[in-house]
Coordinates of C-alpha atoms in Angstrom, one line a residue:
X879 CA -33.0 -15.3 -6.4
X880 CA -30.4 -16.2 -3.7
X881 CA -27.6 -14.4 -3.9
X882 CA -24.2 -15.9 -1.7
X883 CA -21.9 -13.8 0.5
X884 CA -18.4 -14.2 1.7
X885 CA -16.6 -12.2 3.8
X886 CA -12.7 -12.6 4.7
X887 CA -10.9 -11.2 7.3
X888 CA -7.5 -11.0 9.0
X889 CA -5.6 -13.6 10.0
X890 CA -5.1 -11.9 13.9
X891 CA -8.3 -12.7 16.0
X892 CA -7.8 -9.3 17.9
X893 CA -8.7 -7.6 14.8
X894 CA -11.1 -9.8 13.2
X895 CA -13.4 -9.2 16.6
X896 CA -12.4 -5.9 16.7
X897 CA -13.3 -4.6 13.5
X898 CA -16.6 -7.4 13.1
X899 CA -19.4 -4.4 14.4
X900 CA -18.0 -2.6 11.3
X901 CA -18.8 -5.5 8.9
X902 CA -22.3 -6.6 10.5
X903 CA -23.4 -2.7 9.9
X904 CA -22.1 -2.6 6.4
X905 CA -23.7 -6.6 5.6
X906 CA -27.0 -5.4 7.1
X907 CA -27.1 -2.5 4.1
X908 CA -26.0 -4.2 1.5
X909 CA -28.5 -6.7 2.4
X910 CA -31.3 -4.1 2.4
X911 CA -30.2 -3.2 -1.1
X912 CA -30.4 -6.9 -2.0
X913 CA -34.0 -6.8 -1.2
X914 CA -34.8 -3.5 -2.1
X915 CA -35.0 -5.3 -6.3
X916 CA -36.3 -8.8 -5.3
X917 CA -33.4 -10.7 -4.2
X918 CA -32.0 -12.0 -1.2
X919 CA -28.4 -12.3 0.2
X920 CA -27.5 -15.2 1.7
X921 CA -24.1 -15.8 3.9
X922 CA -22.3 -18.5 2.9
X923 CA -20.8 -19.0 6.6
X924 CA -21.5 -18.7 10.0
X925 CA -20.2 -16.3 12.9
X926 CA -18.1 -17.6 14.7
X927 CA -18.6 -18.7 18.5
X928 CA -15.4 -15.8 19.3
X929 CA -17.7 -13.5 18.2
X930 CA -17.1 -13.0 14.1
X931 CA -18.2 -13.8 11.0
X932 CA -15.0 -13.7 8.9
X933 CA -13.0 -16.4 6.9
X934 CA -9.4 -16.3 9.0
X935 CA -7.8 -18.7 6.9
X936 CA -7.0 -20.0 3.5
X937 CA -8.2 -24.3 4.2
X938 CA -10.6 -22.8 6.2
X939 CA -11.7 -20.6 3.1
X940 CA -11.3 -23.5 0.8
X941 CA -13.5 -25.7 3.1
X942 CA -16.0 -23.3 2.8
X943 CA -16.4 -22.8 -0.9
X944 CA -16.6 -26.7 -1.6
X945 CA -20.3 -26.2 -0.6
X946 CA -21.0 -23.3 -2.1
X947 CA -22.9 -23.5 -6.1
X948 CA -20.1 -22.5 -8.0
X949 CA -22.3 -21.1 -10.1
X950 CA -24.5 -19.0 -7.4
X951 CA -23.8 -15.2 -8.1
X952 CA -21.5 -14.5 -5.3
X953 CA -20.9 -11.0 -3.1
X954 CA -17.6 -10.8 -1.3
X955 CA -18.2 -8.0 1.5
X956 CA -15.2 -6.2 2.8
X957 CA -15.5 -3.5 5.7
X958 CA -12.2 -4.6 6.8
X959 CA -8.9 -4.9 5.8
X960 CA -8.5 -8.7 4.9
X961 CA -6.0 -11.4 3.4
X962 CA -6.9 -12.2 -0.6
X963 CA -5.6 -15.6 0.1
X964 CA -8.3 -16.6 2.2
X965 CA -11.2 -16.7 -0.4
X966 CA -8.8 -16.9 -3.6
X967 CA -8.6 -20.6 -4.5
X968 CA -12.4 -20.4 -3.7
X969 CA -13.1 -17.6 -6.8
X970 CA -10.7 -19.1 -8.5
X971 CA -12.8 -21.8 -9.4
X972 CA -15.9 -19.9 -9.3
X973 CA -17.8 -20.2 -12.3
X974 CA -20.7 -17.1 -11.0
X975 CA -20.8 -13.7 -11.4
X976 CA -18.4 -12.1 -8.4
X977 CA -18.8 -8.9 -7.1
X978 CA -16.5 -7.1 -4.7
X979 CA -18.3 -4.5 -2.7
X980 CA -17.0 -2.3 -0.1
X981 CA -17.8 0.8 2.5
X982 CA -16.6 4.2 2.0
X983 CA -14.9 4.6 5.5
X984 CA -11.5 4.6 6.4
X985 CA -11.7 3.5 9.6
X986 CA -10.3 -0.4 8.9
X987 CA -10.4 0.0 6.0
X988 CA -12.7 -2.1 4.0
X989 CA -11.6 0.1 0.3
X990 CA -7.8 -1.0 1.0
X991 CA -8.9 -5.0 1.4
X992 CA -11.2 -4.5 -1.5
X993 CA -8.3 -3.0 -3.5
X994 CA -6.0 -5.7 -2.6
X995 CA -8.5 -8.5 -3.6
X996 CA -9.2 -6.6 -6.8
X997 CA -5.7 -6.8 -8.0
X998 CA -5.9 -10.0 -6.5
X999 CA -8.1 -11.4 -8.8
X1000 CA -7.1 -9.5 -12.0
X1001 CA -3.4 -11.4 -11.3
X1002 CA -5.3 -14.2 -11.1
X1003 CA -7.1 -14.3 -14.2
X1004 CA -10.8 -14.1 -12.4
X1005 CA -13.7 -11.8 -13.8
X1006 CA -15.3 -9.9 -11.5
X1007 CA -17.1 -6.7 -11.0
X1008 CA -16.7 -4.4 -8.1
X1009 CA -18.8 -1.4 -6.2
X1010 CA -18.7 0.9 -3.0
X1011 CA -20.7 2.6 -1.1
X1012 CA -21.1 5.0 1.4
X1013 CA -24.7 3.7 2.9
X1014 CA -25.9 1.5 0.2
X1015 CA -28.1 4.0 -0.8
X1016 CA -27.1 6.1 -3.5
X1017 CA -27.8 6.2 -6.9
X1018 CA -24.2 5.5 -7.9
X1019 CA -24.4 1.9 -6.0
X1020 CA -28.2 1.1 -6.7
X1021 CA -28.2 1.8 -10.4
X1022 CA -25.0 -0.6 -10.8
X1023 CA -26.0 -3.4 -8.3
X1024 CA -29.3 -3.5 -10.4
X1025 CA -27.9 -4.0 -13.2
X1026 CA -24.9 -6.4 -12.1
X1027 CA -28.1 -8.5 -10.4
X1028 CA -30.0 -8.7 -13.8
X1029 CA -26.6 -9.0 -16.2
X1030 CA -23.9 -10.7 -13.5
X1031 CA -21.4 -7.6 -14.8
X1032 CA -21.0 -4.0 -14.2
X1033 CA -18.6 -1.3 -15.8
X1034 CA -17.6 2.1 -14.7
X1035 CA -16.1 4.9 -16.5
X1036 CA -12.6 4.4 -17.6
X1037 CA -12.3 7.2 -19.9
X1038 CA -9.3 8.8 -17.8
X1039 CA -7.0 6.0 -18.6
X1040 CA -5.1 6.4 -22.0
X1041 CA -2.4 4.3 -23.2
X1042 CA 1.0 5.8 -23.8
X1043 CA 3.2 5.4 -26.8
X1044 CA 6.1 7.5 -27.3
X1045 CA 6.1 10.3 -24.4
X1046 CA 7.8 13.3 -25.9
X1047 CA 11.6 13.8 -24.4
X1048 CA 14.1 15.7 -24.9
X1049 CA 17.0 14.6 -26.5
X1050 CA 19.1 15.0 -23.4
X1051 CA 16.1 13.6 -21.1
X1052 CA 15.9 10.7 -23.5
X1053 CA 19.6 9.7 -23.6
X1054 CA 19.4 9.4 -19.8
X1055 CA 16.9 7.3 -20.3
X1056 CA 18.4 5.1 -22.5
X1057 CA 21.4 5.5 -20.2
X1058 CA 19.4 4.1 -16.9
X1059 CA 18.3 1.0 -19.3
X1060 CA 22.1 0.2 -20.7
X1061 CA 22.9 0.3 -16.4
X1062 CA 19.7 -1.9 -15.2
X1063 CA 21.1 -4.1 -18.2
X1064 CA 24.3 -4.4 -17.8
X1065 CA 24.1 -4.2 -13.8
X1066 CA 21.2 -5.3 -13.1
X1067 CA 18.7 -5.0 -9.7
X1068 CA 18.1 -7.1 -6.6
X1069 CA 14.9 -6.9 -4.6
X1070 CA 15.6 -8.2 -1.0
X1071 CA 12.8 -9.9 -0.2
X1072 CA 12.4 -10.9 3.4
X1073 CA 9.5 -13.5 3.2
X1074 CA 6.8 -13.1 0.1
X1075 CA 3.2 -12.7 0.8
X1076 CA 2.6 -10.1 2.9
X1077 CA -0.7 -10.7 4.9
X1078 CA -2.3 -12.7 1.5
X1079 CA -1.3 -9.9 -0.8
X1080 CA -0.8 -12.0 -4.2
X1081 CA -0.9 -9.2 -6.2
X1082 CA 1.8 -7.8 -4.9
X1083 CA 4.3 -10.9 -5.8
X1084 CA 5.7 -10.3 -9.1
X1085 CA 6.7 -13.4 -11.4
X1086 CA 10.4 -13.7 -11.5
X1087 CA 9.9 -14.8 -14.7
X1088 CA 8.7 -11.2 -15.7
X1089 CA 11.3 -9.7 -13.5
X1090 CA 14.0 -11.2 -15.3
X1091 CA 13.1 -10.1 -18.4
X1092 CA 14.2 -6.5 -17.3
X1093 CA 17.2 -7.3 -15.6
X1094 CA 15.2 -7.9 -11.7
X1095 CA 16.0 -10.7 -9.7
X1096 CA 15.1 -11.3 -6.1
X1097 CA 17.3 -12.4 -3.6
X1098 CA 15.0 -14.4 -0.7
X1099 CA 16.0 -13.4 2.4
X1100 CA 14.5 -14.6 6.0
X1101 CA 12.7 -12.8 8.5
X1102 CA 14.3 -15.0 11.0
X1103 CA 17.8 -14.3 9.5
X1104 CA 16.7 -10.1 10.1
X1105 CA 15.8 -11.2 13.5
X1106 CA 18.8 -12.5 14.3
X1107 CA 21.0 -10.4 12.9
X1108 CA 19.2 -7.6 14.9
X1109 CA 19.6 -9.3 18.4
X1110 CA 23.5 -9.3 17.3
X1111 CA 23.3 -5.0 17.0
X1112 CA 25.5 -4.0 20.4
X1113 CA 23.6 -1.6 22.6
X1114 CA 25.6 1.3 22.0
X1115 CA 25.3 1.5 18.1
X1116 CA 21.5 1.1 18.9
X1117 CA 21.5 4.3 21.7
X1118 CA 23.2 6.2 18.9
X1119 CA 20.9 5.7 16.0
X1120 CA 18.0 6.6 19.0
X1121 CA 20.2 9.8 20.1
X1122 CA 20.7 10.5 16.3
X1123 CA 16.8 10.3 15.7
X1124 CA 16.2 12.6 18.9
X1125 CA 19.0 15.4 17.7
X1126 CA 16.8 15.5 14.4
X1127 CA 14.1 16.2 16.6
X1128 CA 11.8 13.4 16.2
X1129 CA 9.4 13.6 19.1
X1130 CA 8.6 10.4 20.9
X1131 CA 5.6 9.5 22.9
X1132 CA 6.6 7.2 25.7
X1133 CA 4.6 5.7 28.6
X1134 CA 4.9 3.0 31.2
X1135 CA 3.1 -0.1 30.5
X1136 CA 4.9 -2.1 26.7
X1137 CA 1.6 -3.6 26.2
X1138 CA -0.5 -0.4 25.2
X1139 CA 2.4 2.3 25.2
X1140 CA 5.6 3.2 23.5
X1141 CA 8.8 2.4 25.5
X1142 CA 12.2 3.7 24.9
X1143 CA 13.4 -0.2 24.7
X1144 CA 11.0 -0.8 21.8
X1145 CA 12.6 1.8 20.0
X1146 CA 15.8 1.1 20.6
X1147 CA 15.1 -2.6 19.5
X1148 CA 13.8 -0.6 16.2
X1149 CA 17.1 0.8 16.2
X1150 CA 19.0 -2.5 16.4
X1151 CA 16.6 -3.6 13.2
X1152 CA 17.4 -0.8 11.3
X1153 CA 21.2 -1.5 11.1
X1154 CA 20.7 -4.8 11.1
X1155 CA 18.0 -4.3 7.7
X1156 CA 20.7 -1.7 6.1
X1157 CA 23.5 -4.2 7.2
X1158 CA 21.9 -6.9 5.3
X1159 CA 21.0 -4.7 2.3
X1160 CA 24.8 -4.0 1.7
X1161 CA 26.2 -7.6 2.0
X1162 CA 23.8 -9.1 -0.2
X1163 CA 24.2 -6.2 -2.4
X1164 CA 20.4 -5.8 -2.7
X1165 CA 19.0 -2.3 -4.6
X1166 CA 15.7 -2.8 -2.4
X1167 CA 14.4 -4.7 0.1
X1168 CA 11.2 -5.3 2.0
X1169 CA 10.7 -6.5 5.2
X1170 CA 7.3 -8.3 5.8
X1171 CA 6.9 -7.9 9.2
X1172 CA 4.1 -10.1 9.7
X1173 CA 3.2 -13.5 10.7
X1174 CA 6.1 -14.5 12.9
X1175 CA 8.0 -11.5 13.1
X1176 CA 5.5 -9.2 15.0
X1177 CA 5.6 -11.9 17.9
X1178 CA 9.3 -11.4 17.9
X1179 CA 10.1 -7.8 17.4
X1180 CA 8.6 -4.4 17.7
X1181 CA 7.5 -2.7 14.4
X1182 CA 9.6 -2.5 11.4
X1183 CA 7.6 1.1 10.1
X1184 CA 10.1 3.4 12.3
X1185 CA 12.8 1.3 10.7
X1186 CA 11.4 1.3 7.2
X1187 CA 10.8 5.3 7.4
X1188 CA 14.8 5.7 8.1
X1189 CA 15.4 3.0 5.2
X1190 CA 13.6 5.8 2.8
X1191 CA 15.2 8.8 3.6
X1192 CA 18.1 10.5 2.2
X1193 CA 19.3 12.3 5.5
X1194 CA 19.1 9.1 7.8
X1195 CA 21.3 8.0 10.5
X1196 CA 24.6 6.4 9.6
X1197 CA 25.3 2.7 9.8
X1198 CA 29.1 1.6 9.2
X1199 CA 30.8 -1.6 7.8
X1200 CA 33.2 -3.5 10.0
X1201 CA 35.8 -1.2 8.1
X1202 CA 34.4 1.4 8.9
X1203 CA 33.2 2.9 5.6
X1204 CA 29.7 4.6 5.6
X1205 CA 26.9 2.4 3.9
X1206 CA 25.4 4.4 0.9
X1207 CA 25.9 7.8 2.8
X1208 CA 23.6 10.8 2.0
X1209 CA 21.2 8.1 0.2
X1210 CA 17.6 6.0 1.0
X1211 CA 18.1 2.2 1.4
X1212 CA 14.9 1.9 -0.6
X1213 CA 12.3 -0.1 1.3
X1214 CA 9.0 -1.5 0.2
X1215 CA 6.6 -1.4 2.9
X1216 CA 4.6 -4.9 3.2
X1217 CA 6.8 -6.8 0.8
X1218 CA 5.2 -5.3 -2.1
X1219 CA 7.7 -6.0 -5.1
X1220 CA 5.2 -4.0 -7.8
X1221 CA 6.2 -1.1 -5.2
X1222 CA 9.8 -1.9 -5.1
X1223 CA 10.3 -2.1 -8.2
X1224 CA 8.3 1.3 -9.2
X1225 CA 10.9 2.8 -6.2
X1226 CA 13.8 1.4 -8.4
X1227 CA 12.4 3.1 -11.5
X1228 CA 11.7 6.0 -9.4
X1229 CA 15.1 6.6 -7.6
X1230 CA 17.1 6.0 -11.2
X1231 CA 15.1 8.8 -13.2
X1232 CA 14.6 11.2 -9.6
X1233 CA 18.6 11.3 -9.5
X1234 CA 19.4 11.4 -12.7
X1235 CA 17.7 15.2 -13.1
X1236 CA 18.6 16.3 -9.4
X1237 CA 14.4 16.0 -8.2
X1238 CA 13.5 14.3 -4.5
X1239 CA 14.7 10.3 -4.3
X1240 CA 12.5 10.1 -1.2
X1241 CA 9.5 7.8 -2.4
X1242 CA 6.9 6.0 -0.5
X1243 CA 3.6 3.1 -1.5
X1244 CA 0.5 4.7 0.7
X1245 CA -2.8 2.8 1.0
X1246 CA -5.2 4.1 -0.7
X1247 CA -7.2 4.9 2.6
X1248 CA -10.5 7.0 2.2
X1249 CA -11.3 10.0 0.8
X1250 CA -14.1 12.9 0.7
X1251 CA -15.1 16.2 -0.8
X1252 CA -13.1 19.2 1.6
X1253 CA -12.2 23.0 1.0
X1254 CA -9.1 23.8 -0.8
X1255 CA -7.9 27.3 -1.7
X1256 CA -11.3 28.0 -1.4
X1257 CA -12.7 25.0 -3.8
X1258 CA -14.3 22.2 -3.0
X1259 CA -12.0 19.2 -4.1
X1260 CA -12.4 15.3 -3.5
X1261 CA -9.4 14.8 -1.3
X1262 CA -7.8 11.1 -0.9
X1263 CA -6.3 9.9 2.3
X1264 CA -3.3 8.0 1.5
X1265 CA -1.7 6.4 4.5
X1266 CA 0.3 3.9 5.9
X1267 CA 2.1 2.3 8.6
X1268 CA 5.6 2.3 7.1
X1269 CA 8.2 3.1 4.8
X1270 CA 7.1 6.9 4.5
X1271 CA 10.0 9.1 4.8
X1272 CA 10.1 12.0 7.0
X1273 CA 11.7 14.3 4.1
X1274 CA 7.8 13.8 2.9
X1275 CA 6.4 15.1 6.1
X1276 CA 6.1 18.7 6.7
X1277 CA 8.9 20.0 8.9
X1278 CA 11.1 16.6 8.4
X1279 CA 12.4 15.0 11.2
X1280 CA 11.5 17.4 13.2
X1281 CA 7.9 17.7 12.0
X1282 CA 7.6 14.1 12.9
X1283 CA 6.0 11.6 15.9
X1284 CA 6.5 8.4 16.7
X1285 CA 3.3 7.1 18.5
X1286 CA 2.9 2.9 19.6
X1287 CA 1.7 1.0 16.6
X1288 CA -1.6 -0.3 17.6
X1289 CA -1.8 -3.1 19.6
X1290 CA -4.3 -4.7 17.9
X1291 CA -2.3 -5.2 15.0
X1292 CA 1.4 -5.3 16.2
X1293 CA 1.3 -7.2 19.9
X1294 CA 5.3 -5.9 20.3
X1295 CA 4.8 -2.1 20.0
X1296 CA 7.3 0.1 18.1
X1297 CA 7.2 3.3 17.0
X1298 CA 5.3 5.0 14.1
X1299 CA 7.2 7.9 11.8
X1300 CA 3.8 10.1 11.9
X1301 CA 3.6 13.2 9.6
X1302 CA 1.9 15.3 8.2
X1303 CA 2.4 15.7 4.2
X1304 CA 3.6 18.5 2.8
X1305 CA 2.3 20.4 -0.1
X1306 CA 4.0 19.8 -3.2
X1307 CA 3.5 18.4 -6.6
X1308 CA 3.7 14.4 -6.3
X1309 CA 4.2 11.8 -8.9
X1310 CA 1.4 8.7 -8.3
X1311 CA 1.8 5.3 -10.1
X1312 CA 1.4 1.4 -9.7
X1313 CA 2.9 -0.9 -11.3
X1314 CA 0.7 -4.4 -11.5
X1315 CA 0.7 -7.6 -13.1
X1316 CA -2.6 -8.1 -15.4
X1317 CA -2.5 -10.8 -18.5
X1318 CA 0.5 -12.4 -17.3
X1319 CA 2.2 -8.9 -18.1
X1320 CA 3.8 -6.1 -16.3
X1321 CA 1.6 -2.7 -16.6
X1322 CA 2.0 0.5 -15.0
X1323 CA -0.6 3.5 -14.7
X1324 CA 0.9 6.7 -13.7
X1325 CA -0.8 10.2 -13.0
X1326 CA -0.1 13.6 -11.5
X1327 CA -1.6 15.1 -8.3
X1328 CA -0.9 17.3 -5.5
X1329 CA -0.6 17.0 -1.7
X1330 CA -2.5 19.4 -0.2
X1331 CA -2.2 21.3 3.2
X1332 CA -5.8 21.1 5.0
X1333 CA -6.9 23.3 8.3
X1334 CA -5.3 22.1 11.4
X1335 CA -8.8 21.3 12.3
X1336 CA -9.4 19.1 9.4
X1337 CA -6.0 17.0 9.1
X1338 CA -6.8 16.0 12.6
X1339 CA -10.6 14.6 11.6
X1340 CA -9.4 12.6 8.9
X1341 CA -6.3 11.2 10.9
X1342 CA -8.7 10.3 13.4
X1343 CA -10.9 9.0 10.9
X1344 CA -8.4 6.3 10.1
X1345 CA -5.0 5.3 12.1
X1346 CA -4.1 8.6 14.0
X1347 CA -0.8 6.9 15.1
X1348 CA 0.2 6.9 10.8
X1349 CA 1.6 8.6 8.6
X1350 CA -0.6 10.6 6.3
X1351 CA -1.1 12.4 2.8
X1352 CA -3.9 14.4 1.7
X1353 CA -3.9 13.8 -2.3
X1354 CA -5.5 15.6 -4.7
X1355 CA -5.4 13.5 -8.2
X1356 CA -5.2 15.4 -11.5
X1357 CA -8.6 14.5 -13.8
X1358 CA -9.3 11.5 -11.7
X1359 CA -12.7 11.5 -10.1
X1360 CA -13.1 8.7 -7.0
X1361 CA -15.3 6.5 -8.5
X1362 CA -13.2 6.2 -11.6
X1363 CA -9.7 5.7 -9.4
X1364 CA -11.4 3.0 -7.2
X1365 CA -12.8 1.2 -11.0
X1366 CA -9.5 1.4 -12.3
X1367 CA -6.9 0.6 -9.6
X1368 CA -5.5 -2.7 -9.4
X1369 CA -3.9 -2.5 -6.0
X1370 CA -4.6 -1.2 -2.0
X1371 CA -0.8 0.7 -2.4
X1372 CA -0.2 4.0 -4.1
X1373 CA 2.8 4.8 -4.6
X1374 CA 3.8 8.8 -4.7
X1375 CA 6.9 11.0 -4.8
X1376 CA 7.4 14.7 -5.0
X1377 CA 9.0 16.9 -7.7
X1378 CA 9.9 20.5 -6.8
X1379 CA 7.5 22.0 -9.5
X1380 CA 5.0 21.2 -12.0
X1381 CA 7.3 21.1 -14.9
X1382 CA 10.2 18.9 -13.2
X1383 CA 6.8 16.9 -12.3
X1384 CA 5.9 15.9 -15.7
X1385 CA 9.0 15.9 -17.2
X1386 CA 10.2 13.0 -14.4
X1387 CA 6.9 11.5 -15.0
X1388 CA 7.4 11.4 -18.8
X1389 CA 10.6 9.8 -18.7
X1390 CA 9.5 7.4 -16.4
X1391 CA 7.2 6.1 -18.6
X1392 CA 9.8 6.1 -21.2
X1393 CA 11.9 4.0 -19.0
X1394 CA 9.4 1.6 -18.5
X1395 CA 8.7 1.4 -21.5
X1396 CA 12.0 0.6 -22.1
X1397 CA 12.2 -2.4 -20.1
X1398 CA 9.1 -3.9 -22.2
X1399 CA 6.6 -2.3 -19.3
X1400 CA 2.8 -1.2 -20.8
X1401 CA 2.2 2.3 -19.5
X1402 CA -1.4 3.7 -19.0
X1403 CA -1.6 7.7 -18.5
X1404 CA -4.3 8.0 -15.9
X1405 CA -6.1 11.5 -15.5
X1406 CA -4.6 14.9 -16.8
X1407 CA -1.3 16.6 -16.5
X1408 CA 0.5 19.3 -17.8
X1409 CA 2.3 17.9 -20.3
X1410 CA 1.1 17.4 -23.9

């Protein structure tokens, strides 16, 4: 039997050649695995004469499945990251088994484009099935291709995921609660959303029907309006957000030449954004916003993630009004890196509940980059990468600001430079959730976990193993083994804050849920925790 493949890609060229080698190794495998019980895979599309083999666009996508069996059973092979909306009208009307298969590497990553497409299509409505794989050829991968070859559907162990009714509270913890609801209520919240869609991400666009249900509306803002309000930032306010960032001891890494180094004007200009973006925040009285930074923007300005870093941190440089007055002094201007709104939102939740009982407001989404097994206090533990580009604070670093580096973004992704907001986690208990949309509903699976301190030695390897220039966690999840987190999740973003003990830990995570709850959202414990 003939079995189709797809394979999309970026919508930037420099990465789509960049990162094919990476793709042709992993469709050779999974080809070889194809064989290996009778079948054969066929690709759907050719390479390109640039010198790659991905879809780059959603008519070109569409163009492509109109000759494609809709019923053929159909492989979509990520070893990159990649833009859902390029193959999503096209499984959409699929009517054949779909599976979404991916490599275990973080060097792209093909696991965060397979995440993204996954909660892609579970927005959407679209069965499918999904696997990984290290080299195609372990038993984990064989057994379940196999039997999604013979049946056209393959499950995974979701034992870890329990639905929540009722978290016990305390009567104090649960009549701040109920007081955070009467406020979001009465008050309500306003997501700044500069430009939806984020590089394809449609699972990371939440309904405004849904959002208003709770008291959420969005307020679309422009990336072009950001840019121009940032070219209006005078040149001193800029230098003294820079100077402010240097005093804190943020250590830069400047060179020469713009077009492969960082250069004091591209931070600077990230410095202009950054009261421009908290500028913005205040006069359209907006609770969160996110900034998109993609298609458009990165051909205007250097990188927003320096800027969206500052955005999340409590102890952050000052930006005035006109009058003079302080803009939410001594407080995060919550940011959700990559428009993500299920992020925002959760950040919302999170900030509400965090300052209500006095535990750390700074939050952050991660990609949920890679993982493997490592040595903790003297254990062997499966230990997940979670990184980004943006939006992680430097309170989450260890040693803070001045724990922190600020590296060029790479080029290959962000043509005008900027400066990272690289880190190091520290170890700490952490809160993980996601909020999704599944069934035309709002859902939320939340969990407990660690970040973990690894040898020197080590950290480096897996930041080199991925985007050295990020920032990055190493996560330990409670009761959550890999394979069941990569069946379950719904999303490439994670999003994590800290608590300063175990106990403050699950009692913010209980009344989180509670809140959540409250506001008509269906919680899903995932994994173990301390709390009974």
């Amino acid at each position: 039997m003939k079995i189709g493949l797809v394979a999309s890609g970026d919508m930037r060229e420099s990465a789509n050649i960049a990162c094919w080698p990476a793709q042709l190794d992993m469709e050779t495998k999974l080809a070889a695995a194809v064989q290996r019980f009778g079948h054969q895979l066929v690709r759907q599309h050719r390479t390109k004469p640039s010198g790659h083999g991905f879809i780059a666009g959603q008519r070109e996508g569409m163009q492509i499945f109109a000759d494609i069996d809709p019923t053929m059973p159909l492989i979509v092979a990520e070893a990159v990251w990649q833009y859902s909306h390029h193959v999503l009208a096209g499984l959409k009307k699929h009517r054949g088994p779909i599976l979404t298969v991916a490599n275990w590497s973080g060097q792209w990553p093909g696991l965060v484009g397979l995440l993204n497409l996954n909660g892609s299509l579970a927005k959407a409505g679209v069965p499918y099935s999904t696997l990984w794989s290290e080299n195609f050829e372990d038993s984990y991968f064989l057994q379940r291709l196999d039997v999604w070859l013979d049946t056209g559907s393959v499950t995974h162990d979701l034992s870890h995921v329990i639905p929540v009714v009722d978290p016990a509270l305390s009567d104090e913890d649960h009549a701040l609660v109920q007081d955070i609801v009467t406020k979001i209520q009465r008050d309500q919240v306003i997501l700044g959303v500069f430009d939806e869609g984020c590089m394809g991400m449609y699972n990371a666009i939440i309904p405004d029907e849904l959002l208003m249900d709770i008291g959420v509306y969005k307020e679309r803002l422009s990336q072009s309006a950001l840019f121009h309000a940032t070219q209006q930032v005078p040149d001193d306010q800029a230098e003294a957000i820079f100077n402010w960032l240097t005093k804190r001891g943020l250590k830069f890494h400047f060179g020469r030449d713009g077009a492969s180094d960082l250069t004091k004007d591209q931070v600077v200009d990230q410095c202009r954004m950054y009261i421009a973006a908290v500028r913005m925040a205040d006069d359209f009285g907006c609770d969160a916003i996110g900034i998109q930074y993609q298609q458009g923007l990165k051909d205007l300005l250097p990188a927003s993630d320096l800027v969206e870093g500052m955005l999340n941190n409590a102890d952050r440089p000052p930006v005035r009004r006109e009058d003079g007055t302080e803009i939410r002094a001594n407080q995060p201007v919550i940011h959700f890196n990559e428009v993500d709104e299920c992020a925002g939102l959760d950040a919302i939740l999170i900030n509400q509940i965090h300052t209500a009982i006095g535990q750390p407001v700074e939050t952050t989404l991660h990609d949920l980059r890679w993982g493997d097994i490592t040595q903790v206090g003297g254990r062997d533990e499966f230990v997940w990468v979670f990184e980004i580009s943006g939006a992680a604070p430097p309170a989450h670093n260890e040693g803070g600001w001045a724990g922190s580096e600020s590296f060029r973004q790479p080029a290959m992704y962000f043509p005008s430079g900027g400066g990272t907001l690289k880190g190091y986690a520290k170890a700490g208990q952490i809160i993980w959730s996601r909020i999704f949309v599944e069934d035309g509903q709002l859902q939320m699976d939340i969990g407990r976990g660690e970040a973990v301190t690894l040898s020197a030695d080590e950290a480096d390897r897996r930041s080199r193993a991925t985007t050295y220039e990020w920032p990055i966690m190493h996560g330990v999840l409670h009761g959550v083994s890999r394979d069941q987190m990569m069946a379950r999740h719904k999303a490439n973003h994670i999003q994590v804050v800290y608590a300063t003990d175990a106990y403050e830990a699950d009692r913010a995570m209980a009344m989180r849920i509670a809140l959540a709850q409250s506001l008509g959202i269906a919680c899903f414990r995932v994994g173990s925790h301390y709390l009974p």
